CSV table of C-alpha atoms in Angstrom, one decimal:
chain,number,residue,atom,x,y,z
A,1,UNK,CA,155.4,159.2,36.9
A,2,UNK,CA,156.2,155.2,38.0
A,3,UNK,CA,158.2,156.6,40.5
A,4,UNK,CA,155.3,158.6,42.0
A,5,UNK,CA,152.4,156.1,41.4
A,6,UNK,CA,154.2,153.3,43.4
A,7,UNK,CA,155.0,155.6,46.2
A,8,UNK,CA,151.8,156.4,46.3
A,9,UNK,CA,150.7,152.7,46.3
A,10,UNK,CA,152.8,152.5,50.0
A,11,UNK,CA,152.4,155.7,51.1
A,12,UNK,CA,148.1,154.7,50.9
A,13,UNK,CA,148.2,151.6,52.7
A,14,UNK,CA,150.4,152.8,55.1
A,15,UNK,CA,147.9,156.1,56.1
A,16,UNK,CA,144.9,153.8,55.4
A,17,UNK,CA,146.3,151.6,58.3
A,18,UNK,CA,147.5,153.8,60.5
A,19,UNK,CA,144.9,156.2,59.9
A,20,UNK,CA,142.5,153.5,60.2
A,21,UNK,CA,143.4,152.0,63.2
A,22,UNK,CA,143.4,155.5,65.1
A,23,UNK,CA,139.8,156.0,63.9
A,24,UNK,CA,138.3,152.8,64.7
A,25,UNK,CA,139.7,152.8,68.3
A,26,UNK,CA,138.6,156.7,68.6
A,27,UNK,CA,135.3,155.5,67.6
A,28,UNK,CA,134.8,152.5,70.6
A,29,UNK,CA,135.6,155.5,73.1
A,30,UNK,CA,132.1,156.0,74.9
A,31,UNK,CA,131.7,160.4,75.4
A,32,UNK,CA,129.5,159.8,78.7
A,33,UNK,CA,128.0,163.0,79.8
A,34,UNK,CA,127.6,163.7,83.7
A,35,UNK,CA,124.4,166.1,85.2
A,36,UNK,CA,125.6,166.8,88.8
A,37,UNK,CA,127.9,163.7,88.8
A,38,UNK,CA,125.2,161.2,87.4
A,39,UNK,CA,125.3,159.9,83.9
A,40,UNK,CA,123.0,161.4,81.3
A,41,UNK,CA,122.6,160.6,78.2
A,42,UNK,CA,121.4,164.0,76.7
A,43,UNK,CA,122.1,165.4,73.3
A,44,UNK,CA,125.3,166.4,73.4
A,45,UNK,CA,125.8,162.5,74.8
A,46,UNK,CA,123.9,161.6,71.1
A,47,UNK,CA,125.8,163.7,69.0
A,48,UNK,CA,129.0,162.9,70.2
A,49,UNK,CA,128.6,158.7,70.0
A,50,UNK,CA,125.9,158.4,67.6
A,51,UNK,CA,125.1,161.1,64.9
A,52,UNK,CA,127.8,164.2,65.1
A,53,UNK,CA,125.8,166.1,62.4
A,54,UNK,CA,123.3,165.3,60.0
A,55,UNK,CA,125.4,163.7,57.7
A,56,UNK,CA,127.9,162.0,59.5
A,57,UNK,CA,127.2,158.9,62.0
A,58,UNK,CA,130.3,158.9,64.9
A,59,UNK,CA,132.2,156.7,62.7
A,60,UNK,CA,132.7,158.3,59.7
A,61,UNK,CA,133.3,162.1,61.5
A,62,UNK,CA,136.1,160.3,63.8
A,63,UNK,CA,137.7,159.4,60.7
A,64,UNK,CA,137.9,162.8,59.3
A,65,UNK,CA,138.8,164.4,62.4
A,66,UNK,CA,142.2,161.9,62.3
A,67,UNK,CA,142.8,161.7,59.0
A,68,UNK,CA,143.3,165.9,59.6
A,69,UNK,CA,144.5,165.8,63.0
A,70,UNK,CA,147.3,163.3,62.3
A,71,UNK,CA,148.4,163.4,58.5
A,72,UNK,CA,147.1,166.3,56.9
A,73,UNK,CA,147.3,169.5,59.3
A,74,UNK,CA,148.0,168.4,62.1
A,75,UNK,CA,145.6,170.1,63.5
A,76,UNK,CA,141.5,169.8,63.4
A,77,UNK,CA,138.9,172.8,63.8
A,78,UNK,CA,135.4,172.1,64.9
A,79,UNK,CA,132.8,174.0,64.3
A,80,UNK,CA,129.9,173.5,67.1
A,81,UNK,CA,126.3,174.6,65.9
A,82,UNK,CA,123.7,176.2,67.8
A,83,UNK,CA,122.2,172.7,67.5
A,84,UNK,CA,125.0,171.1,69.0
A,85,UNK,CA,126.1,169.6,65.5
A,86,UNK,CA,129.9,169.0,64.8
A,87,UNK,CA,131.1,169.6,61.7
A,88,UNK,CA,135.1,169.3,60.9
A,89,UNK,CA,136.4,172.0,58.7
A,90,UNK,CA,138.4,171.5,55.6
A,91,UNK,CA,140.3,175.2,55.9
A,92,UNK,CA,140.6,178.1,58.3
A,93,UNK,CA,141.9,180.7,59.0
A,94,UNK,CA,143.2,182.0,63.6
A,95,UNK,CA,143.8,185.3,64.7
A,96,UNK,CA,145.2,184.2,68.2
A,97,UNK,CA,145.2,186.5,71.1
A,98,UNK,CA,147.1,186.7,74.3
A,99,UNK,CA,144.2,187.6,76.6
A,100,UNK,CA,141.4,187.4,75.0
A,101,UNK,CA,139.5,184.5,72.8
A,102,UNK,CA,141.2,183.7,69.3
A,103,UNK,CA,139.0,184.2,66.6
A,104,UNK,CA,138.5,181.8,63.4
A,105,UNK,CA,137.5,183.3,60.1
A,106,UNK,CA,137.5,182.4,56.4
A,107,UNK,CA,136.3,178.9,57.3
A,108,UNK,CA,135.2,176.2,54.5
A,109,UNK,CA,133.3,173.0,55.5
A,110,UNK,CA,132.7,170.3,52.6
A,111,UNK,CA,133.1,173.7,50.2
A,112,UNK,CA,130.8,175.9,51.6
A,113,UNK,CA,132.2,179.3,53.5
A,114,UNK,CA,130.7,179.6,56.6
A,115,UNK,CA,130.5,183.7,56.3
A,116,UNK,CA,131.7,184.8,59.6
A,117,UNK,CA,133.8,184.5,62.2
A,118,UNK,CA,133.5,182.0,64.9
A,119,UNK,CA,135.3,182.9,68.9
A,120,UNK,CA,137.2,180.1,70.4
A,121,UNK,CA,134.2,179.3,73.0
A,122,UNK,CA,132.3,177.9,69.7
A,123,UNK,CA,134.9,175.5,68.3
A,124,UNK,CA,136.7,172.8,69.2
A,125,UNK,CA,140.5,173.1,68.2
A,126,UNK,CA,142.8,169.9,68.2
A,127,UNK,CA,146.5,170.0,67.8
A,128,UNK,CA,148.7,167.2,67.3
A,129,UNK,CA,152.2,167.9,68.1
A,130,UNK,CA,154.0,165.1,65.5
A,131,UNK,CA,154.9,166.7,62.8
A,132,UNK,CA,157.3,163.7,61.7
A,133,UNK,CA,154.8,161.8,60.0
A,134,UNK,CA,154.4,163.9,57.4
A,135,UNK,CA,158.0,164.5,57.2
A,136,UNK,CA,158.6,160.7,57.6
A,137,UNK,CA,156.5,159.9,54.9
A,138,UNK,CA,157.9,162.4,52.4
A,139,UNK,CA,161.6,160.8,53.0
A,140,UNK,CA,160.0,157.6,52.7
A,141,UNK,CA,158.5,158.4,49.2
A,142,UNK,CA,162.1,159.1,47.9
A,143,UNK,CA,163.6,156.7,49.0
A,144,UNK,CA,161.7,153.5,49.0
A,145,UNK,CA,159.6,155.0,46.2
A,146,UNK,CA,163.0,154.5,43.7
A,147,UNK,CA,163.3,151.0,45.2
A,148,UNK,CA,160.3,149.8,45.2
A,149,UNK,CA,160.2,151.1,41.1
A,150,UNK,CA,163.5,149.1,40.7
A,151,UNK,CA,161.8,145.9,41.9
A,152,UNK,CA,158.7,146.3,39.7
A,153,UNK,CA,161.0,146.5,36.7
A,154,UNK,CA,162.9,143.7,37.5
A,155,UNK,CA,159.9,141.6,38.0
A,156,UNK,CA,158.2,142.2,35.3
A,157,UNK,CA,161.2,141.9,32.9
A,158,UNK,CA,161.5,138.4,35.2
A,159,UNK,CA,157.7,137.7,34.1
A,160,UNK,CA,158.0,138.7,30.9
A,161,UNK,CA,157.0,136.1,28.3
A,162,UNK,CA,160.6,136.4,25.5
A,163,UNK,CA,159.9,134.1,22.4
A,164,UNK,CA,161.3,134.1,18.7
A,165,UNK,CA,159.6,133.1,15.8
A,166,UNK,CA,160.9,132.4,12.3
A,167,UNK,CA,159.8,130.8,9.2
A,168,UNK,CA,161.8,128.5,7.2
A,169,UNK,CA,161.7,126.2,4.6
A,170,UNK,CA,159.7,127.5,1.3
A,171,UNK,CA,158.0,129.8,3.5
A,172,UNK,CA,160.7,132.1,4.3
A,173,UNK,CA,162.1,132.1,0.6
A,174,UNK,CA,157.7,134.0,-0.4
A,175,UNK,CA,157.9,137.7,-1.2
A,176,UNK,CA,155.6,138.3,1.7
A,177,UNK,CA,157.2,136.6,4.2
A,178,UNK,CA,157.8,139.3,6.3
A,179,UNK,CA,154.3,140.6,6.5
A,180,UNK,CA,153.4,136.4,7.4
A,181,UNK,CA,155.6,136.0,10.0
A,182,UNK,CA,154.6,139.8,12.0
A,183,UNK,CA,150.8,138.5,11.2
A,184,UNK,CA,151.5,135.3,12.8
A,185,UNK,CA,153.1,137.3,15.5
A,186,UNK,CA,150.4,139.5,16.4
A,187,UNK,CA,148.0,136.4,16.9
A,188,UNK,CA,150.2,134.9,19.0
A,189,UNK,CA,150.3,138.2,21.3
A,190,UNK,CA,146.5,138.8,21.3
A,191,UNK,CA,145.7,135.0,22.3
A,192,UNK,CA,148.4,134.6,24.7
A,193,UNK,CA,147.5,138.3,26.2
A,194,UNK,CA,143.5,138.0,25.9
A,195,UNK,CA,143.2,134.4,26.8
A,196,UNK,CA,143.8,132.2,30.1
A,197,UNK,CA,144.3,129.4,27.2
A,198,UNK,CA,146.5,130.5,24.6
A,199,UNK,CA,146.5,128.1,21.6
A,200,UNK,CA,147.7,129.2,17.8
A,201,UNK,CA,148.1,126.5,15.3
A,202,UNK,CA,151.6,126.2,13.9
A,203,UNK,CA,151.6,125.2,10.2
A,204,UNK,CA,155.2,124.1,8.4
A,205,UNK,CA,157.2,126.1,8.1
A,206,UNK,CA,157.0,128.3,10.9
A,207,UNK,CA,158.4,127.8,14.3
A,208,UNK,CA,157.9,129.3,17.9
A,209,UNK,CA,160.3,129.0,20.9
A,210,UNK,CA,160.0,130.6,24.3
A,211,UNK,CA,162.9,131.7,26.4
A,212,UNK,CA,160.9,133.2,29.5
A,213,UNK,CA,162.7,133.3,33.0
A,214,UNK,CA,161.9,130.8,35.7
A,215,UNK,CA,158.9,131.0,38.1
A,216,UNK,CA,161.4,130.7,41.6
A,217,UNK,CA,162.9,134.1,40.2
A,218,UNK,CA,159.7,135.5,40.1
A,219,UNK,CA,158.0,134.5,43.1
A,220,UNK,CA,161.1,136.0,44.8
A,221,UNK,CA,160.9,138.9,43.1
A,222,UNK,CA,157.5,139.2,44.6
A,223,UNK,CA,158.4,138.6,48.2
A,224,UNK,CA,161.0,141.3,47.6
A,225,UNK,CA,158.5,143.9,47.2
A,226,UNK,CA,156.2,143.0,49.8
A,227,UNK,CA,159.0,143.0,51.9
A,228,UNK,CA,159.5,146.8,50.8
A,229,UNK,CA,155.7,147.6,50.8
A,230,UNK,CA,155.7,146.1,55.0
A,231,UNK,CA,159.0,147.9,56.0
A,232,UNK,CA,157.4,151.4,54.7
A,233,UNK,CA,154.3,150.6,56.9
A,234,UNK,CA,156.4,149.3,59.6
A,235,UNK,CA,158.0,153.3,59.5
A,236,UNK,CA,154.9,154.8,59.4
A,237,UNK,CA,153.3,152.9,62.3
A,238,UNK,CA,156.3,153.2,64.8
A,239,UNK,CA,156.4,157.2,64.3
A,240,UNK,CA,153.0,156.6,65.4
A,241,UNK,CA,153.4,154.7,68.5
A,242,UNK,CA,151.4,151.3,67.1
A,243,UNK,CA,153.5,148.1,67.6
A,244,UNK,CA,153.4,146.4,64.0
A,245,UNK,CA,152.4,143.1,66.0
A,246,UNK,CA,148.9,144.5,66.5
A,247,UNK,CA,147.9,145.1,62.5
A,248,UNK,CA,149.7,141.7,61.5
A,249,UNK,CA,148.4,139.8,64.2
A,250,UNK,CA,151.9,137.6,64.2
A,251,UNK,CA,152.3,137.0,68.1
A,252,UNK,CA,150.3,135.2,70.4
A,253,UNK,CA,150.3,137.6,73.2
A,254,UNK,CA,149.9,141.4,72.2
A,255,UNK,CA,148.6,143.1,75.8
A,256,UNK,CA,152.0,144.8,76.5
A,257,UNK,CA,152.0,146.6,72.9
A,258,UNK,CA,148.2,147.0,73.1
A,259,UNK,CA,148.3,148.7,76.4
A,260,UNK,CA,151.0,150.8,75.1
A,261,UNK,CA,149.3,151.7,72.3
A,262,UNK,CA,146.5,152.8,74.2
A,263,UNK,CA,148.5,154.6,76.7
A,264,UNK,CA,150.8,156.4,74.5
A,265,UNK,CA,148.2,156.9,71.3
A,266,UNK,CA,145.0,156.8,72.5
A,267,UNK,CA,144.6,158.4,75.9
A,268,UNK,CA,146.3,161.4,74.9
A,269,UNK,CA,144.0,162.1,72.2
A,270,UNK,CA,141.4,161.2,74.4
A,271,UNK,CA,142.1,163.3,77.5
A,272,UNK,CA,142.5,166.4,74.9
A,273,UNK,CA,139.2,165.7,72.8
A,274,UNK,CA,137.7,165.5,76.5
A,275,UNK,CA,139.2,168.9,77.9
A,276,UNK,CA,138.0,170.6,75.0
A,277,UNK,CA,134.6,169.5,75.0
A,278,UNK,CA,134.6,170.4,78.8
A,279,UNK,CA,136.0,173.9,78.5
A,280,UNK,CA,133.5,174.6,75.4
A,281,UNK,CA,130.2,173.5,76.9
A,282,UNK,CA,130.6,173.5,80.7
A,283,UNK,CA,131.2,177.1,82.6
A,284,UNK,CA,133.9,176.3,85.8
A,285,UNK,CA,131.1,176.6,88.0
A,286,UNK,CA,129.1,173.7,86.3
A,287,UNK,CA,132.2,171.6,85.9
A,288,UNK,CA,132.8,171.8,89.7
A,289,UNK,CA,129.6,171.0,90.3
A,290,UNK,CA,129.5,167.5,88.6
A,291,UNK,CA,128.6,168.8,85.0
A,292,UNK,CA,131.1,167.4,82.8
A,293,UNK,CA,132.3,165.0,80.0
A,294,UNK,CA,133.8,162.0,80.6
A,295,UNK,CA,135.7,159.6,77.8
A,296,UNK,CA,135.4,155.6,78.7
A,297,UNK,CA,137.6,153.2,77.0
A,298,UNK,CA,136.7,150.1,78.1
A,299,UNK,CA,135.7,148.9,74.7
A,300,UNK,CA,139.2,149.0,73.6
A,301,UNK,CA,140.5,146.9,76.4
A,302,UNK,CA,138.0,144.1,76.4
A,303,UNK,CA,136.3,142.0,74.3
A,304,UNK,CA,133.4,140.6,76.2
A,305,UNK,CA,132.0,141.6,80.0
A,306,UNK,CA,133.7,137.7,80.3
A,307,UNK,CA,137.0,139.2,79.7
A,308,UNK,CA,136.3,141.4,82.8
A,309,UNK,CA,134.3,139.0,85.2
A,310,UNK,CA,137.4,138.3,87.5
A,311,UNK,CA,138.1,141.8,87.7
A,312,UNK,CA,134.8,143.5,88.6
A,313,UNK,CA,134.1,140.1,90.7
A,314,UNK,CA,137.1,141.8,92.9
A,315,UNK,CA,136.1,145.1,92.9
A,316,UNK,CA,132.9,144.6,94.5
A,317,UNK,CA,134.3,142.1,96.8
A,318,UNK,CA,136.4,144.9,98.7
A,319,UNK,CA,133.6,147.0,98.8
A,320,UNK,CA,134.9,149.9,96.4
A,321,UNK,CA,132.1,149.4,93.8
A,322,UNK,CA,128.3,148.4,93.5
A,323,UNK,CA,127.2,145.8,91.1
A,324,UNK,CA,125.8,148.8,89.1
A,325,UNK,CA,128.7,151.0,88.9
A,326,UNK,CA,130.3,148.1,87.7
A,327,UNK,CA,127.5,147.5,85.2
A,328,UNK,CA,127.7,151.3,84.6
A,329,UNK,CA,131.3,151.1,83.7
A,330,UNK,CA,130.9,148.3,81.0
A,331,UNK,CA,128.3,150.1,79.2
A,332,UNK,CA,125.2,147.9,80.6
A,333,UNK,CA,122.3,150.5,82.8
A,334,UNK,CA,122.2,150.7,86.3
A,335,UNK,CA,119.4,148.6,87.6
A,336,UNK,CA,119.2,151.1,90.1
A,337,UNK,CA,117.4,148.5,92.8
A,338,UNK,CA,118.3,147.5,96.8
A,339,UNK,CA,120.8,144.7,95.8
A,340,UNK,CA,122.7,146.2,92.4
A,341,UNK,CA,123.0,149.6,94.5
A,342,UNK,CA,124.5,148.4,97.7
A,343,UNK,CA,128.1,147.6,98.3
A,344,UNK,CA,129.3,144.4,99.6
A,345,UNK,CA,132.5,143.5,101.4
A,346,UNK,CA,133.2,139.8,100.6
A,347,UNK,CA,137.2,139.8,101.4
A,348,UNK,CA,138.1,139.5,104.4
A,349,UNK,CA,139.9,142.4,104.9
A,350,UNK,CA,140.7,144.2,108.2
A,351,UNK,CA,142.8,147.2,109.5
A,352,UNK,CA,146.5,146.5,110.3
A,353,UNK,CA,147.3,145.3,113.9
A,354,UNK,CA,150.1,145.1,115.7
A,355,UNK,CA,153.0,146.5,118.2
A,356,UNK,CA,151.2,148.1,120.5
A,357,UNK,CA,152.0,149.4,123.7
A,358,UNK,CA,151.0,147.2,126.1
A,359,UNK,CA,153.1,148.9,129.3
């Protein structure tokens, strides 16, 4: 039962962080919806970034869709209301189909059975194709789980407070001397246990003498099982794809292992959340037509717009972007006017001359 519990210590902080940071990146991504190629924010645009359904903001539903999609199924139905609502379900059951659309029955969301069957045009299905996570984390539980029991044991027989006691003199010569001393025991127990100040008065006779291990053995013994408790999550993160750098914050420089991160984590996700949403509420005819959902992830690569200034300061310089596509892009609106809507060519850039024939 120790075994288990402290395994289960790890194997929590380790999902809780992993998990975590998933979620809370998934969560900056703005879902911008697009009405013949202009932005719109429209409902779907609301329930997607702001309120999923009516008891979940964007946050919180994120978090359940990765908690499922990564550890616990690896896989993440969701049902789509007729008011647009998302709502993540807990179990399910697929009847797939070559040619035509697989169907979902049986399905339970926060324990309430939905009562029918649902076509795949009104869900969302998500796959994640890692299945060694779970594995990982099973082999981690027996093997660092043993470990990681051994060092608790060790540190708190390290910690443990060993003392004798004895009477002597006339004392230990009563008839009830046994029953003194064990009462004179348990006092000392309960005020050294109960108390950040421990005092008991010693009368003649009686003597008290602690042999309790030294506090360099214990602090080491502590910095053992942290060690243990960072190496499980260090597993579980690079299984993942996260460097450990970015949850301990122990470099200076993290952009290569954040842009990996985002590139090999994130965008994936991202690119399939976004096909599905397409495919679900857009006919091919709409999509082509500029009708579509579009994932933006420039809150996870910046900051502040200051972190960006050189960058977009370039970009309209060459004459590939407004000021308000710019502004578009970082989340600000479009002051749709002559200056923010024109397009300006600052860089002196010309077309490649040279070697002619001049015969």
């Amino acid at each position: 039962m120790e075994q288990d519990y402290n395994a289960t210590l790890m194997k929590q902080r380790a999902l809780d962080t992993v998990l975590g940071k998933v979620a809370r990146s998934l969560s900056l991504v703005e879902w911008k919806t697009f009405d013949s190629g202009n932005f719109n924010r429209d409902d779907l645009y609301y329930h997607l970034n702001v309120q999923p359904n009516l008891n979940d903001n964007a946050t919180e539903f994120w978090q359940k869709v990765i908690r499922k999609l990564f550890y616990e199924d690896n896989e993440c139905l969701i049902i789509v209301t007729k008011e647009d609502y998302f709502l993540v379900a807990d179990d399910f059951q697929i009847k797939e189909f070559a040619v035509y659309p697989n169907i979902y029955s049986d399905i339970v969301v926060n324990g309430l059975n939905m009562n029918r069957s649902f076509s795949e045009t009104e869900v969302i299905h998500l796959k994640y194709e890692n299945t060694d996570l779970k594995r990982l984390v099973h082999q981690l539980d027996d093997s660092y789980g043993d470990l990681f029991a051994r060092l608790i044991q060790v540190a708190m027989r390290t910690n443990q407070v060993r003392a004798t006691a004895k009477l002597t003199g006339s004392l230990s010569k009563q008839k009830n001397a046994q029953s003194y001393l064990q009462t004179f025991v348990d006092k000392v127990f309960k005020a050294f246990s109960n108390k950040t100040v421990g005092v008991v008065p010693l009368q003649d006779g009686m003597e008290y003498k602690e042999h309790s291990s030294s506090t360099g053995i214990a602090n080491s013994q502590v910095d053992e099982m942290n060690k243990i408790s960072d190496e499980y999550l260090d597993a579980v993160l690079q299984v993942v794809g996260i460097h450990p750098s970015l949850i301990y914050g122990d470099m200076a420089d993290v952009s290569q292992h954040k842009d990996e991160y985002l590139i090999n984590v994130i965008q994936p996700l991202v690119e399939q959340i976004s096909d599905e949403i397409n495919r679900k509420f857009y006919t091919p005819k709409e999509y082509i037509s500029g009708n579509y959902v579009k994932a933006s992830t420039l809150k996870l690569r910046y900051i502040n717009i200051f972190d960006i200034a050189t960058s977009a300061e370039k970009l309209i310089g060459i004459g590939s972007f407004s000021p308000d596509d710019i502004r578009e892009e970082a989340g600000y609106e479009r002051l749709e006017n002559a200056e923010s809507s024109a397009y300006y060519l600052t860089k002196n850039i010309e077309p490649l001359k040279g070697g002619e024939n001049t015969e």
